[in-house]
XYZ file of C-alpha atoms in Angstrom:
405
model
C -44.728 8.373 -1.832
C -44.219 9.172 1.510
C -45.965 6.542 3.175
C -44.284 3.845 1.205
C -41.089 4.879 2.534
C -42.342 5.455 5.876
C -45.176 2.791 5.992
C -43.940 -0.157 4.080
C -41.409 -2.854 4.812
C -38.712 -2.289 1.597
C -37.554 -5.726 0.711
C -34.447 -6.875 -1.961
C -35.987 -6.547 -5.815
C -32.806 -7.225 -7.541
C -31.037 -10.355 -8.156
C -27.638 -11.367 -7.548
C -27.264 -11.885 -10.415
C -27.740 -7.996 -11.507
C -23.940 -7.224 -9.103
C -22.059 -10.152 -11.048
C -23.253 -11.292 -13.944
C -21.550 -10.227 -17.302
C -24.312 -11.153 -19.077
C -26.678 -8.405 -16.967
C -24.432 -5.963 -17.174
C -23.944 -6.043 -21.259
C -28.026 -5.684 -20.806
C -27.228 -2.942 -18.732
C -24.866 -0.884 -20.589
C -27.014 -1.985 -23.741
C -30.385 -0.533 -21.879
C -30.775 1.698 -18.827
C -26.960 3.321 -19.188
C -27.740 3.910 -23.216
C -31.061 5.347 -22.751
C -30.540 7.835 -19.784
C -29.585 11.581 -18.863
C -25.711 11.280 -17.756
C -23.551 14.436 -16.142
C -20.805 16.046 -18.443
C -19.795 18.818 -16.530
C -20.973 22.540 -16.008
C -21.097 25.464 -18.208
C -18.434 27.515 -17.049
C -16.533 24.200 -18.472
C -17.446 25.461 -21.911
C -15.346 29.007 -21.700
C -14.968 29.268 -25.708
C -16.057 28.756 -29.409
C -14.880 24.911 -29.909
C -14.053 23.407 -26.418
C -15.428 20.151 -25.656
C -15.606 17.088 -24.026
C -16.176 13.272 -24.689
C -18.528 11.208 -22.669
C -19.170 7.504 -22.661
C -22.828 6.896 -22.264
C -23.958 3.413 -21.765
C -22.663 2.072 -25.377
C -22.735 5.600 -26.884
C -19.623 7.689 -27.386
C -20.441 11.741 -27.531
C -18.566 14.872 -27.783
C -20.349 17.863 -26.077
C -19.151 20.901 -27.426
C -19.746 24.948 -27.674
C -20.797 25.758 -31.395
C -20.170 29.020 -33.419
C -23.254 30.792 -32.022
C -22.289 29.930 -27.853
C -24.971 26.939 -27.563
C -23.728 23.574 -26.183
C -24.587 20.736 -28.457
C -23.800 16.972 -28.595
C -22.871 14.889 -31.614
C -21.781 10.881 -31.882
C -18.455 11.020 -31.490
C -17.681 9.040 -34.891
C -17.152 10.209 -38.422
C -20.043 9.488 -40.664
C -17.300 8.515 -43.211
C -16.103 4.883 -41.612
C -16.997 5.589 -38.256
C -13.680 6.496 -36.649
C -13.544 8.001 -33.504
C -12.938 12.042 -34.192
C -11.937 13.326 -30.727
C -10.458 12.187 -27.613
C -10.752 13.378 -23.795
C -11.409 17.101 -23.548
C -9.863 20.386 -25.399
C -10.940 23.115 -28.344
C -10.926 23.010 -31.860
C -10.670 25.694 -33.754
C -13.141 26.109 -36.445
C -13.740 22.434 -37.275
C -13.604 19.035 -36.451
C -11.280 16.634 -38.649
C -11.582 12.717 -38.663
C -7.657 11.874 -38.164
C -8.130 8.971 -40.280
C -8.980 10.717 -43.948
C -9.469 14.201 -43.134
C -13.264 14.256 -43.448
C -14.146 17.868 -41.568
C -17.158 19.178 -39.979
C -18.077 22.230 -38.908
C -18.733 22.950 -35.341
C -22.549 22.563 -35.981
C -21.418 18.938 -37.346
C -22.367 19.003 -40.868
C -19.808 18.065 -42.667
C -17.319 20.801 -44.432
C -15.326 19.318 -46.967
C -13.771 15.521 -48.480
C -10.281 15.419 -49.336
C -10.328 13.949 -53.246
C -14.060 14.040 -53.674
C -14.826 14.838 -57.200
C -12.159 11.155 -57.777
C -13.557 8.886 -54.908
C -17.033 10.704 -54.194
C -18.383 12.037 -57.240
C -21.851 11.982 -56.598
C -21.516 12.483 -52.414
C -23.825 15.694 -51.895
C -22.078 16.985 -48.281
C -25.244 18.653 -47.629
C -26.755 15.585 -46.625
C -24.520 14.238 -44.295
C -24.181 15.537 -40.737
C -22.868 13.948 -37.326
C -25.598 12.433 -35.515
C -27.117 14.369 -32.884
C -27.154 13.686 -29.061
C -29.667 15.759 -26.657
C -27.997 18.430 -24.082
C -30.067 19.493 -21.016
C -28.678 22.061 -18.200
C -29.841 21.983 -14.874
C -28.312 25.079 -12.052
C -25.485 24.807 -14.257
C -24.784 21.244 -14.620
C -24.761 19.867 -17.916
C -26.283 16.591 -18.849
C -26.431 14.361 -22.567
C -28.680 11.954 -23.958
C -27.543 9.915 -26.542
C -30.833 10.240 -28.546
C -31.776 13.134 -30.315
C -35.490 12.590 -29.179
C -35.161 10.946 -25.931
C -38.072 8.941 -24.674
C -37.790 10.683 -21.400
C -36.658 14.470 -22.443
C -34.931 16.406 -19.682
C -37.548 18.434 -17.973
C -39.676 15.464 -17.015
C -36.084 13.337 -16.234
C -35.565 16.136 -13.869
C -39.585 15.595 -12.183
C -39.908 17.781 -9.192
C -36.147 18.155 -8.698
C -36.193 21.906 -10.048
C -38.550 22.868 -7.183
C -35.998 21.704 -4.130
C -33.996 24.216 -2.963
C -30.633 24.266 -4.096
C -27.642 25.808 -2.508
C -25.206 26.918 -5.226
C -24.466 28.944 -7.889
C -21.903 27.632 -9.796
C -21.835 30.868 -11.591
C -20.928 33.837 -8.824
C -17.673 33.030 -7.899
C -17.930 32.467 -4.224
C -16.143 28.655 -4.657
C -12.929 27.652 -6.388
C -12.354 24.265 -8.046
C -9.958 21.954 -7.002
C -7.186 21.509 -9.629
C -7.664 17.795 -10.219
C -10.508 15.281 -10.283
C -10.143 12.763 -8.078
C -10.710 8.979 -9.702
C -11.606 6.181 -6.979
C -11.274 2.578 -8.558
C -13.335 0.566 -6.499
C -13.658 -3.095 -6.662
C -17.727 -3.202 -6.481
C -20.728 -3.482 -8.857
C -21.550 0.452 -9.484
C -25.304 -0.119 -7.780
C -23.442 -1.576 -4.724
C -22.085 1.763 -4.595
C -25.145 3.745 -5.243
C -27.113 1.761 -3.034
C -24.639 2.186 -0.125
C -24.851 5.708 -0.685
C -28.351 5.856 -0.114
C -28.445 3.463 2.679
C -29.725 5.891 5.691
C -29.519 3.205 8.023
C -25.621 2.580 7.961
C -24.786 6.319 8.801
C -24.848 5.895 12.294
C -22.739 2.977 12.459
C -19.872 2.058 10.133
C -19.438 5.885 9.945
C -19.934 6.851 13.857
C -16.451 8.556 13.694
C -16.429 10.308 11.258
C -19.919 11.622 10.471
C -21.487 10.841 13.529
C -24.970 9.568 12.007
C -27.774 10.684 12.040
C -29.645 7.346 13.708
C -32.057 5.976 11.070
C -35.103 8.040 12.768
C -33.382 11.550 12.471
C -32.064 11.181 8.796
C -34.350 11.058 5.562
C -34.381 10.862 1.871
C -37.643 12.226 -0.226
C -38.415 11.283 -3.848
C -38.509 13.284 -6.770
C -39.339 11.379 -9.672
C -36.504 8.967 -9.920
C -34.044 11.115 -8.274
C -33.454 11.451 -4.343
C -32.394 13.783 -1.943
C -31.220 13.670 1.868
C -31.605 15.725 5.003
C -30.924 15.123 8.460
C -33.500 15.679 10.995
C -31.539 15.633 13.996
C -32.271 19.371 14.982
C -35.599 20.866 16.668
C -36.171 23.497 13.450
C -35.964 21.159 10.994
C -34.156 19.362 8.222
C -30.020 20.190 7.013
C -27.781 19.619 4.977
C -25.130 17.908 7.292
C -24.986 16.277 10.374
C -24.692 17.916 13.379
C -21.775 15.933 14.421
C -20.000 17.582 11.625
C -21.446 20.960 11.575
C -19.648 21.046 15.177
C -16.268 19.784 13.596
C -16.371 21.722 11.027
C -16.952 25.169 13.574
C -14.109 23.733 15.691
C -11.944 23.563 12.866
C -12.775 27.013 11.948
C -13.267 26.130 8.100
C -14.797 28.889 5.920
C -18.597 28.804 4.766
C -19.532 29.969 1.239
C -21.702 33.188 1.940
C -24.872 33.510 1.566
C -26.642 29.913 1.974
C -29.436 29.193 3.808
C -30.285 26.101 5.860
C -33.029 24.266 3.817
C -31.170 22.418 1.068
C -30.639 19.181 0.654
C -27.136 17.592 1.926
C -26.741 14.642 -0.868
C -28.906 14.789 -4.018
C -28.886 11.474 -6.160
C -29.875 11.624 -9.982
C -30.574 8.527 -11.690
C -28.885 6.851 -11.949
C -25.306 7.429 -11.667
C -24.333 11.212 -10.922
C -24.155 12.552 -6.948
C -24.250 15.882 -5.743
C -23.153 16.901 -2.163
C -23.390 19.838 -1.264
C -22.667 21.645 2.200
C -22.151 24.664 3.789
C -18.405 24.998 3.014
C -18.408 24.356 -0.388
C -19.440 21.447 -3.105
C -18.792 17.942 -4.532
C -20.150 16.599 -8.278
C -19.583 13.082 -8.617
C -20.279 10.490 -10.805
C -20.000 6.536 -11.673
C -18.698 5.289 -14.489
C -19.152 1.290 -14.576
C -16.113 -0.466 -16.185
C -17.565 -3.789 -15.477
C -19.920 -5.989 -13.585
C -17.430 -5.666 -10.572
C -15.343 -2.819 -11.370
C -16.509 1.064 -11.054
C -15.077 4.193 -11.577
C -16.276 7.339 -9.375
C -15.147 9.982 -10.185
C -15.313 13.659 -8.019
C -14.722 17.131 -8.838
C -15.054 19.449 -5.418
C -15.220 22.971 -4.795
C -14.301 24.954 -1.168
C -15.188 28.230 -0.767
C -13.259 30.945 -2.007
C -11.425 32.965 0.332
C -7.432 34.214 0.543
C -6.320 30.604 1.399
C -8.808 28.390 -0.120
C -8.053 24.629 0.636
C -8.248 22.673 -2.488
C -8.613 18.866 -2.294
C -6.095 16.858 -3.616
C -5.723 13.454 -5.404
C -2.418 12.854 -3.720
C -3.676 13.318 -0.407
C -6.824 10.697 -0.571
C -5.627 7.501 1.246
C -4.874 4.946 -1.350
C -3.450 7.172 -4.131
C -1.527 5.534 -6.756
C 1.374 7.459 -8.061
C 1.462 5.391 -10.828
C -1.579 5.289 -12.388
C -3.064 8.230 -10.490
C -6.268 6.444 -9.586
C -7.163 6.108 -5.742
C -7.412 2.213 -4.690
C -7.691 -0.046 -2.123
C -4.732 -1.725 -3.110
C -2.971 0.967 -1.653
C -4.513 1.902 1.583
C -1.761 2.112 4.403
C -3.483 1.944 7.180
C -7.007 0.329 8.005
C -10.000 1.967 6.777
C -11.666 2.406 10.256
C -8.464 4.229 11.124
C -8.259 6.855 7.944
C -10.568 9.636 9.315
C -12.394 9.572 5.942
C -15.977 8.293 5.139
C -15.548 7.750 1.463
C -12.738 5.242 2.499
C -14.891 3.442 4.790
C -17.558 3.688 2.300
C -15.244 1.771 -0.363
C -13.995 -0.675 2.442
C -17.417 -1.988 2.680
C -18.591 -1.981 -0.855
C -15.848 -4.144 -1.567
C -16.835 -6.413 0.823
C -20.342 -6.325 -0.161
C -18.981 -7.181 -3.339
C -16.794 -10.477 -2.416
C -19.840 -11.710 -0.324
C -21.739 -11.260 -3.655
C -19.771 -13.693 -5.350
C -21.001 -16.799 -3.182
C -24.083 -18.676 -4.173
C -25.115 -18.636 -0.204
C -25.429 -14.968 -0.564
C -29.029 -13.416 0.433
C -30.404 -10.238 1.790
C -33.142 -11.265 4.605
C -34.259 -7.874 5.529
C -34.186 -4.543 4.389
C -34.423 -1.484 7.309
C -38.084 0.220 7.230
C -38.402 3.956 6.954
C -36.576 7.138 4.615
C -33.669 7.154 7.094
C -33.348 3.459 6.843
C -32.892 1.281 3.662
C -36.232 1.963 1.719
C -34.706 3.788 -0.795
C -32.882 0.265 -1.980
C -36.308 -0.703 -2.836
C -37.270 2.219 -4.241
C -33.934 2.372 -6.438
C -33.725 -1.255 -7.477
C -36.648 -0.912 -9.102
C -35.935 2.253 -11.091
C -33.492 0.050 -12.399
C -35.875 -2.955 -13.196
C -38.364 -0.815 -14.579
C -36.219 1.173 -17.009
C -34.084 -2.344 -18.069
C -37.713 -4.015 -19.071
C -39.184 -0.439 -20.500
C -36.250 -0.781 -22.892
C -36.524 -4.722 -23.262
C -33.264 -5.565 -21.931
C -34.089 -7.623 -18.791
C -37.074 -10.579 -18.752
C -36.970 -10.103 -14.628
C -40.633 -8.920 -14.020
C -40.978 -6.490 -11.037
C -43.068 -9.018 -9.054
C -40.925 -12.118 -10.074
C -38.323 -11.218 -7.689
């Protein structure tokens, strides 16, 4: 794996049609985003008997939620009476779940309880056949994922590959970090695998985000493979690979900003899983984020972050991201103020050219000629695209054929 993202000139493997069609993206939603792992939260999320959370996955709407006995499980969020939608956003119940439409309940194990009027409407329904559908939970260093099949073609240990070996700097479980109090919620005006892609585009580090990371050039940056997920260093320094920068190691000093205790050097600074959840993690604290594709040119990303934990702990606010939106809360370009170049902020520069990429996308001139060779340049495009192509035709929702492209 190495040499073919060190030795092998990465070309484009998508379409362009796969960033604006509506058509691809129903296949999408239909295929690869109904048939993968997706992030829910962590577990210290899941505090008591009966809290829990809804997730869209791909098609799929789930409720993960702690049962009687302390486990996390996953049902279809739907009543198996008529199908209507039994729980919204995140919260507890207490002791069962009831459909709002006829009062059907389930227990917090999801089989269902009792039928209002059963012995006049339902006289031969035997309850102890019917149950919610099950969904597939799978927790990795804390974070909690769900698959919308309760035998997924891919279960979670082998989703994960190799990704359990690399070292990881965080435990979300000892207290040494505090949580922000809101999520942050970017609406950005891009394709969601523009934004993935940009985000593991090594090559553009050095450039559109010289002032405010600094780089690393494409030679002294890398991402490695594990399975289908990837992870980052740089490479800049003499004993080897970290987690950031050294151009903002050195801010971060001058600024005097607080370092979690305890971490080492060695872990990774941005690890990707497949397809839509990012994790970046540094020596002052933590980010979790994660897509959520509206459209074919619309994405949500969403971000929870974490700082570490001292008598003044700074804790990153919605309100202060440029382009916040009183209104709706969301954080768009719409509302940017000044340029993006002049915000101080690489996620704002990052969105500034996604959308960009994004409008070029939409003319029929539009090509990619090149693709930068090596892990710190633009290989992992290659290597992502056709994760994608390979789990749309594994799940027969794309006729594009990996060498057809």
């Amino acid at each position: 794996m190495s040499d073919y993202l060190t030795q092998t000139q990465p070309r484009q493997r998508l379409p362009r049609d796969a960033y604006i069609s509506d058509a691809w993206y129903r296949r999408e939603q239909q295929g690869l985003l109904s048939n993968t792992w997706r992030f829910v939260g962590i577990t210290h999320d899941f505090k008591q008997t009966g809290d829990y959370r809804c997730v869209q996955t791909g098609v799929f709407n789930l409720v993960v939620m702690q049962g009687e006995s302390g486990e996390i499980r996953a049902f279809h969020n739907h009543c198996e009476h008529r199908g209507t939608e039994l729980l919204e956003g995140s919260g507890c119940v207490q002791g069962q779940i009831i459909c709002p439409y006829h009062h059907w309940s389930y227990d917090l194990d999801g089989c269902l309880r009792s039928v209002p009027a059963q012995k006049q409407c339902f006289p031969e329904l035997d309850k102890n056949a019917i149950r919610l559908k099950t969904a597939s939970v799978g927790v990795f260093r804390d974070l909690i994922f769900v698959h919308p099949s309760d035998q997924p073609p891919l279960p979670f240990e082998k989703w994960l590959g190799g990704l359990g070996d690399v070292a990881w700097p965080h435990d979300m479980s000892d207290n040494s970090m505090v949580e922000s109090d809101k999520t942050l919620v970017y609406e950005i005006q891009c394709n969601w695998k523009v934004f993935l892609e940009n985000a593991i585009d090594g090559y553009h580090l050095a450039f559109l985000h010289r002032n405010t990371l600094g780089g690393p050039i494409p030679t002294r940056n890398e991402w490695q493979i594990f399975n289908q997920h990837m992870v980052w260093w740089s490479t800049e320094r003499p004993q080897g690979r970290h987690p950031v920068p050294r151009f903002v190691e050195r801010a971060m000093e001058q600024a005097g900003v607080k370092s979690v205790k305890g971490l080492g050097s060695d872990f990774g600074g941005v690890y990707v899983l497949f397809p839509l959840t990012i994790v970046t993690p540094s020596p002052w604290g933590l980010a979790i984020s994660w897509l959520e594709p509206q459209s074919a040119h619309v994405t949500l990303l969403k971000a929870r972050t974490w700082t570490a934990k001292s008598w003044w702990s700074y804790k990153e606010r919605p309100e202060d991201a440029p382009g916040f939106d009183q209104a709706t809360g969301l954080i768009k370009s719409s509302h940017w103020k000044t340029h993006p170049l002049q915000s101080g902020d690489f996620q704002t520069e990052d969105i500034w050219v996604c959308e960009k990429m994004q409008r070029s996308l939409q003319s029929p001139a539009y090509e990619v000629t090149a693709l930068a060779r090596g892990a710190g340049g633009e290989a992992m495009l290659e290597f992502f695209q056709n994760c994608v192509l390979e789990h749309m035709n594994q799940t027969g929702s794309s006729s594009v054929a990996l060498d057809a492209i």
